[in-house]
Every structure is written in structure tokens, then in C-alpha cells.
Amino acid sequence: MAEFECRLKKYRQMKDLTQEQLAEKVGVRRETIMRLEKAQYNPSLKLAIDISRAVEAPIEEIFVFK
Amino acid sequence: MKTNKKKIWIGCGILCVLSVLLSSWYAVAYNDSRLVVPMDFKDYVFDIKDLPMIVSLSLICVYLVALFVMLFIHAGKKQRQEVETGVTRKINPKLGCLGVLGFLGFAGFWTYPVDGTVFPFAFFLFFGFFGFYYEGKTSGTFMDERFRENIARAKLKAYRITFGVMLAALIILCQGKLFGNLEYTLIAAIIILSLALGLGIFLSEYLLFRYDHDDQAEEGGE
């Protein structure tokens, strides 16, 4: 199985967003953002795209499958 | 529901109960307790004095039917609202106390030897109401995609456990050798099915709470 790595924290901090703000922007709970940053949750395509738009970074840079 | 509407419904209920009490008193005092004490309806002949009792009983039946229909519509509205807002329904965790009703199931051990009634055993199902406690704890939560996944995960696990328990119990009971008596076997089946269904109701809420709560417990804030 491919190893999942999430670089969301880096991109979020680059945009000066808190987890709460990002969660609100993409319409999820803060806990979901936390899980994502720990690479413990595999997001849906829609959520991945929403996050990518929110932090203005390419989706393949944020979510990496090795 | 608006407070005014609630008051009207409660008022109608009180009126219906009062009318039954009054007509019962009238039947006992002036109508030889007809329609109050158990009677054989094969030989029943209508008497004008029966009218108060018939009217009050009809009233309470209409009220109960209307109440059920209203509750059904209200539940449907709430469910639609839940889908639209994406927030779990609001429930008081104290409603979990209704699970105590499950102990009514033990009444079956009393009614069965007395008159062979077995339906009270089905009350064990009410143990599932303990799940309201956990539903109350997660009530008003915004249902994002991970929460919805957790709901599906919890339900799936609860159903698997429930059906596993039911299947195992039925296989054992269907051997017919456990009690050596078909009636006892069927009673055991009723008890186990009721308990298993109660477990299913409880587990789906409990597991959802655990999945959501465990996630929150191990996470730090920022």
C-alpha cells in the first residue's frame, strides 16, 4: 500500500491560517484538519481540491503518495 | 414545535383523559359498570347510557392516532433539517435513562408462568435506548465528511456484531437441545433477538462517540 504523506501544515502556515480558519474555509471540523496534517485521514477528492485552493498550492504537493 | 402548539396538544390530551375518567365514573355510578369491567361483546346490545364511554374512548383513540401522526411528521421534518444543516440532531444525554425501560423485559419471567404471555421479553430491546446518552454527547456536531465516515464505520461494526450474535444464538438454539423444550427455546430466541437488537441500537451510537471522541482526545489544538 502506498505511503501517505501530507504537507498541509507547511502550506497552511505559509498562508498564515490557523487550523480553525482553514477548517471553516473548506467546510470541515478542525479535528479533520488535525487528522489530515498527521496523515491519519485520507480526504475525498473534493476536500483535497478545496484545501488545495484554500492554501493556493498544487494538490500533488500537499498530498503525497509514495 | 412552538410552545403554543405544545400547550394545545397537552391540553387536548388532558381533556381526553378527563373525559374517559368522567365517563368511567358515570358508567360505574349509573350504568352497571358497562364498558368499564371486562364484558362479553358477543351479546352486546347498544344502550344510550353507553354513549359517554363510547364517545370518550373514541376521542382518546383519535387523539392518540393524531399524536402519532404529528410525531411522525415532526420526526421527518427534523431529519430533513438535519440533512439540510449538516448538524446532528439535538438530543439531551439524559434521555439515555430510557434504557432503564429494558428492565421491563424481566417482567416476562413473571407473566409467562402466570398466563403464558411472552411479549414482555421483547422489552429487553429498550436497553438500546442507553445509546441516547452517547447520541446526546455528539448532538449538535457539524457532520463533515470524516464524521459521516465515522457514522458509517460505527453502523457497519454494530450491524456486524449484532448479526454475528443473532446468527450464533440461532444456530445454537435451532439445535433444539439446549432446553429440551420448544417453548423455552422460542422464549430464549425472543430474549436473545431483543437483546441483540438493543445492542445494535446502542453500539452504533456508542462506537460513533468513541471514534469521534478518541480522535479528539489524541489531538492537540492550535
Coordinates of C-alpha atoms in Angstrom, one line a residue:
Chain A
M1 CA 0.0 0.0 0.0
A2 CA 1.3 3.5 -0.9
E3 CA 2.6 5.6 2.0
F4 CA 0.6 8.7 2.5
E5 CA 2.3 12.0 3.4
C6 CA 0.6 15.2 4.0
R7 CA 2.4 18.6 3.9
L8 CA -0.7 20.6 4.7
K9 CA 0.8 22.1 7.9
K10 CA 3.6 23.7 5.9
Y11 CA 1.3 25.2 3.3
R12 CA -1.2 26.3 5.9
Q13 CA 1.4 28.1 7.9
M14 CA 2.8 29.7 4.8
K15 CA -0.7 31.2 4.3
D16 CA -0.9 32.3 7.9
L17 CA -4.0 30.3 8.6
T18 CA -5.0 28.6 11.8
Q19 CA -6.5 25.1 11.7
E20 CA -9.8 26.6 12.7
Q21 CA -9.7 29.2 9.8
L22 CA -8.8 26.6 7.3
A23 CA -11.5 24.2 8.5
E24 CA -14.0 27.0 8.2
K25 CA -12.8 27.8 4.7
V26 CA -13.2 24.2 3.4
G27 CA -16.3 23.3 5.4
V28 CA -14.9 20.7 7.8
R29 CA -14.2 20.5 11.5
R30 CA -10.9 21.4 13.0
E31 CA -10.4 17.8 14.1
T32 CA -10.4 16.8 10.4
I33 CA -7.7 19.3 9.6
M34 CA -5.6 17.9 12.5
R35 CA -6.1 14.4 11.3
L36 CA -5.1 15.4 7.8
E37 CA -1.9 17.1 9.0
K38 CA -0.9 13.9 10.8
A39 CA -1.6 12.0 7.6
Q40 CA -4.1 9.9 9.6
Y41 CA -7.0 10.7 7.3
N42 CA -7.4 10.2 3.6
P43 CA -9.5 13.1 2.2
S44 CA -12.1 12.9 -0.5
L45 CA -11.1 14.4 -3.9
K46 CA -13.5 17.3 -3.2
L47 CA -11.9 18.1 0.1
A48 CA -8.4 17.8 -1.3
I49 CA -9.3 20.2 -4.1
D50 CA -10.9 22.6 -1.6
I51 CA -7.8 22.6 0.6
S52 CA -5.5 23.0 -2.4
R53 CA -7.5 26.1 -3.4
A54 CA -7.6 27.4 0.1
V55 CA -3.8 27.2 0.6
E56 CA -3.1 28.0 -3.0
A57 CA -0.8 25.1 -3.6
P58 CA -0.9 22.2 -6.0
I59 CA -2.8 19.2 -4.8
E60 CA 0.1 16.8 -5.5
E61 CA 2.4 19.0 -3.4
I62 CA 0.1 18.8 -0.4
F63 CA -0.9 15.2 -0.5
V64 CA 1.9 12.9 -1.5
F65 CA 1.6 9.1 -2.1
K66 CA 5.0 7.4 -2.2
Chain B
M1 CA -42.6 22.7 18.0
K2 CA -43.9 26.1 19.1
T3 CA -44.8 26.4 22.8
N4 CA -48.4 27.4 21.9
K5 CA -48.9 24.3 19.8
K6 CA -47.4 22.1 22.5
K7 CA -49.8 23.6 25.1
I8 CA -52.8 22.9 22.8
W9 CA -51.7 19.2 22.4
I10 CA -51.1 18.8 26.1
G11 CA -54.5 20.4 26.8
C12 CA -56.3 18.1 24.4
G13 CA -54.6 15.1 26.0
I14 CA -55.7 16.2 29.5
L15 CA -59.3 16.8 28.2
C16 CA -59.4 13.3 26.6
V17 CA -58.1 11.7 29.8
L18 CA -60.6 13.7 31.9
S19 CA -63.5 12.7 29.6
V20 CA -62.5 9.0 30.0
L21 CA -62.4 9.4 33.8
L22 CA -65.7 11.1 33.9
S23 CA -67.4 8.6 31.6
S24 CA -65.9 5.8 33.6
W25 CA -67.3 7.3 36.8
Y26 CA -70.7 7.7 35.0
A27 CA -70.7 4.1 33.8
V28 CA -69.8 2.8 37.3
A29 CA -72.3 5.0 39.1
Y30 CA -75.3 4.8 36.6
N31 CA -74.7 2.1 34.0
D32 CA -73.7 -1.1 36.0
S33 CA -70.0 -0.5 35.1
R34 CA -70.7 -1.4 31.4
L35 CA -67.7 -1.0 29.2
V36 CA -65.5 -0.5 32.3
V37 CA -65.4 -4.0 33.6
P38 CA -64.4 -6.8 31.1
M39 CA -67.6 -7.9 29.2
D40 CA -68.6 -10.4 26.5
F41 CA -69.1 -8.4 23.3
K42 CA -70.8 -11.2 21.6
D43 CA -74.0 -10.4 23.4
Y44 CA -73.5 -6.6 23.4
V45 CA -76.6 -4.5 22.8
F46 CA -76.2 -0.8 22.5
D47 CA -77.7 1.3 25.3
I48 CA -77.9 5.1 25.2
K49 CA -76.2 5.2 28.6
D50 CA -73.1 3.7 26.9
L51 CA -72.7 6.8 24.7
P52 CA -70.4 8.8 27.1
M53 CA -68.0 5.9 27.4
I54 CA -68.0 5.2 23.6
V55 CA -67.5 8.9 22.8
S56 CA -64.7 9.4 25.3
L57 CA -62.9 6.2 24.1
S58 CA -63.3 7.3 20.5
L59 CA -61.9 10.7 21.4
I60 CA -58.8 9.3 23.1
C61 CA -58.2 6.9 20.1
V62 CA -58.5 9.8 17.7
Y63 CA -56.1 11.9 19.9
L64 CA -53.5 9.1 20.1
V65 CA -53.6 8.5 16.3
A66 CA -53.3 12.3 15.7
L67 CA -50.4 12.4 18.2
F68 CA -48.6 9.6 16.4
V69 CA -49.1 11.2 13.0
M70 CA -47.9 14.5 14.3
L71 CA -44.8 13.0 15.9
F72 CA -44.1 11.1 12.7
I73 CA -44.3 14.3 10.6
H74 CA -42.2 16.2 13.2
A75 CA -39.5 13.5 13.1
G76 CA -39.4 13.6 9.3
K77 CA -39.1 17.4 9.4
K78 CA -36.2 17.1 12.0
Q79 CA -34.5 14.6 9.8
R80 CA -34.8 16.8 6.7
Q81 CA -33.5 19.7 8.8
E82 CA -30.5 17.6 9.8
V83 CA -29.7 16.8 6.2
E84 CA -30.0 20.5 5.2
T85 CA -28.0 22.0 8.0
G86 CA -25.4 19.1 8.2
V87 CA -25.6 19.2 12.0
T88 CA -26.5 16.1 14.1
R89 CA -29.9 16.3 15.9
K90 CA -30.1 17.8 19.3
I91 CA -30.8 15.3 22.0
N92 CA -30.5 15.5 25.7
P93 CA -28.0 12.9 27.0
K94 CA -30.4 12.4 30.0
L95 CA -32.7 10.6 27.5
G96 CA -30.2 7.7 27.9
C97 CA -32.1 6.9 31.2
L98 CA -34.9 5.5 29.0
G99 CA -32.6 2.5 28.7
V100 CA -33.8 1.5 32.1
L101 CA -37.1 0.5 30.4
G102 CA -35.1 -2.5 29.2
F103 CA -35.5 -4.0 32.7
L104 CA -39.2 -4.3 31.9
G105 CA -38.1 -7.4 29.9
F106 CA -37.7 -9.2 33.2
A107 CA -41.5 -8.9 33.6
G108 CA -41.7 -11.7 31.1
F109 CA -40.3 -14.1 33.7
W110 CA -43.4 -13.2 35.8
T111 CA -46.1 -13.1 33.1
Y112 CA -45.1 -16.3 31.3
P113 CA -45.7 -18.6 34.3
V114 CA -48.9 -16.7 35.2
D115 CA -50.7 -16.6 31.8
G116 CA -48.2 -17.6 29.2
T117 CA -47.6 -14.1 27.9
V118 CA -44.2 -13.8 26.3
F119 CA -44.3 -10.3 24.7
P120 CA -42.8 -8.5 27.8
F121 CA -39.5 -10.3 26.9
A122 CA -39.3 -8.0 23.9
F123 CA -38.9 -5.0 26.2
F124 CA -35.2 -6.1 26.5
L125 CA -34.9 -4.2 23.3
F126 CA -35.3 -0.9 25.2
F127 CA -31.8 -1.4 26.6
G128 CA -30.7 0.1 23.3
F129 CA -32.0 3.4 24.5
F130 CA -28.9 3.8 26.6
G131 CA -27.4 4.8 23.3
F132 CA -29.3 8.1 23.6
Y133 CA -26.7 9.1 26.2
Y134 CA -23.9 8.9 23.6
E135 CA -26.1 10.4 20.8
G136 CA -26.7 13.3 23.2
K137 CA -23.0 13.7 23.7
T138 CA -22.4 14.1 19.9
S139 CA -25.6 16.1 19.3
G140 CA -25.2 19.4 17.5
T141 CA -22.0 18.3 15.9
F142 CA -21.2 19.5 12.4
M143 CA -21.2 16.5 10.1
D144 CA -18.2 16.9 7.8
E145 CA -17.0 14.0 5.6
R146 CA -14.9 12.4 8.3
F147 CA -17.8 12.4 10.8
R148 CA -20.0 10.8 8.1
E149 CA -17.4 8.2 7.5
N150 CA -17.3 7.5 11.3
I151 CA -21.1 7.1 11.3
A152 CA -20.9 4.6 8.5
R153 CA -18.0 2.8 10.2
A154 CA -19.8 2.7 13.6
K155 CA -23.1 1.4 12.0
L156 CA -21.2 -1.3 10.0
K157 CA -19.4 -2.6 13.0
A158 CA -22.6 -2.5 15.2
Y159 CA -24.6 -4.4 12.5
R160 CA -21.8 -7.0 12.1
I161 CA -21.7 -7.6 15.9
T162 CA -25.5 -7.7 16.1
F163 CA -25.9 -10.1 13.2
G164 CA -23.0 -12.2 14.5
V165 CA -24.6 -12.6 17.9
M166 CA -28.0 -13.3 16.4
L167 CA -26.6 -15.9 14.0
A168 CA -24.6 -17.7 16.6
A169 CA -27.5 -17.7 19.0
L170 CA -30.0 -19.0 16.4
I171 CA -27.6 -21.8 15.3
I172 CA -27.2 -22.9 19.0
L173 CA -30.9 -22.6 19.7
C174 CA -32.0 -24.3 16.5
Q175 CA -30.2 -27.5 17.6
G176 CA -33.2 -27.8 20.0
K177 CA -31.1 -29.5 22.6
L178 CA -30.4 -26.5 24.9
F179 CA -33.6 -26.7 26.9
G180 CA -35.2 -29.8 25.6
N181 CA -38.4 -27.8 25.2
L182 CA -39.6 -26.0 22.1
E183 CA -41.4 -23.3 24.1
Y184 CA -38.4 -22.4 26.2
T185 CA -36.3 -22.4 23.1
L186 CA -38.6 -19.9 21.5
I187 CA -38.6 -17.7 24.6
A188 CA -34.8 -17.8 24.6
A189 CA -34.9 -16.8 20.9
I190 CA -37.1 -13.8 21.7
I191 CA -34.9 -12.7 24.6
I192 CA -31.7 -13.1 22.5
L193 CA -33.1 -11.3 19.5
S194 CA -34.4 -8.4 21.6
L195 CA -31.1 -8.1 23.4
A196 CA -29.1 -8.3 20.2
L197 CA -31.3 -5.6 18.5
G198 CA -30.9 -3.4 21.6
L199 CA -27.2 -4.0 21.4
G200 CA -27.2 -2.9 17.8
I201 CA -29.1 0.3 18.6
F202 CA -26.7 1.1 21.5
L203 CA -23.5 0.1 19.8
S204 CA -23.9 2.3 16.7
E205 CA -24.2 5.4 18.9
Y206 CA -21.5 4.3 21.4
L207 CA -19.0 3.4 18.6
L208 CA -19.6 6.7 16.8
F209 CA -19.0 8.5 20.1
R210 CA -15.8 6.5 20.7
Y211 CA -14.4 7.1 17.2
D212 CA -15.1 10.8 17.4
H213 CA -14.0 11.2 21.0
D214 CA -10.8 9.1 20.6
D215 CA -9.9 11.3 17.6
Q216 CA -10.3 14.4 19.7
A217 CA -8.6 13.0 22.8
E218 CA -5.3 12.3 20.9
E219 CA -5.3 15.6 19.0
G220 CA -3.8 18.8 20.2
G221 CA -5.2 22.2 19.3
E222 CA -3.6 25.1 17.5

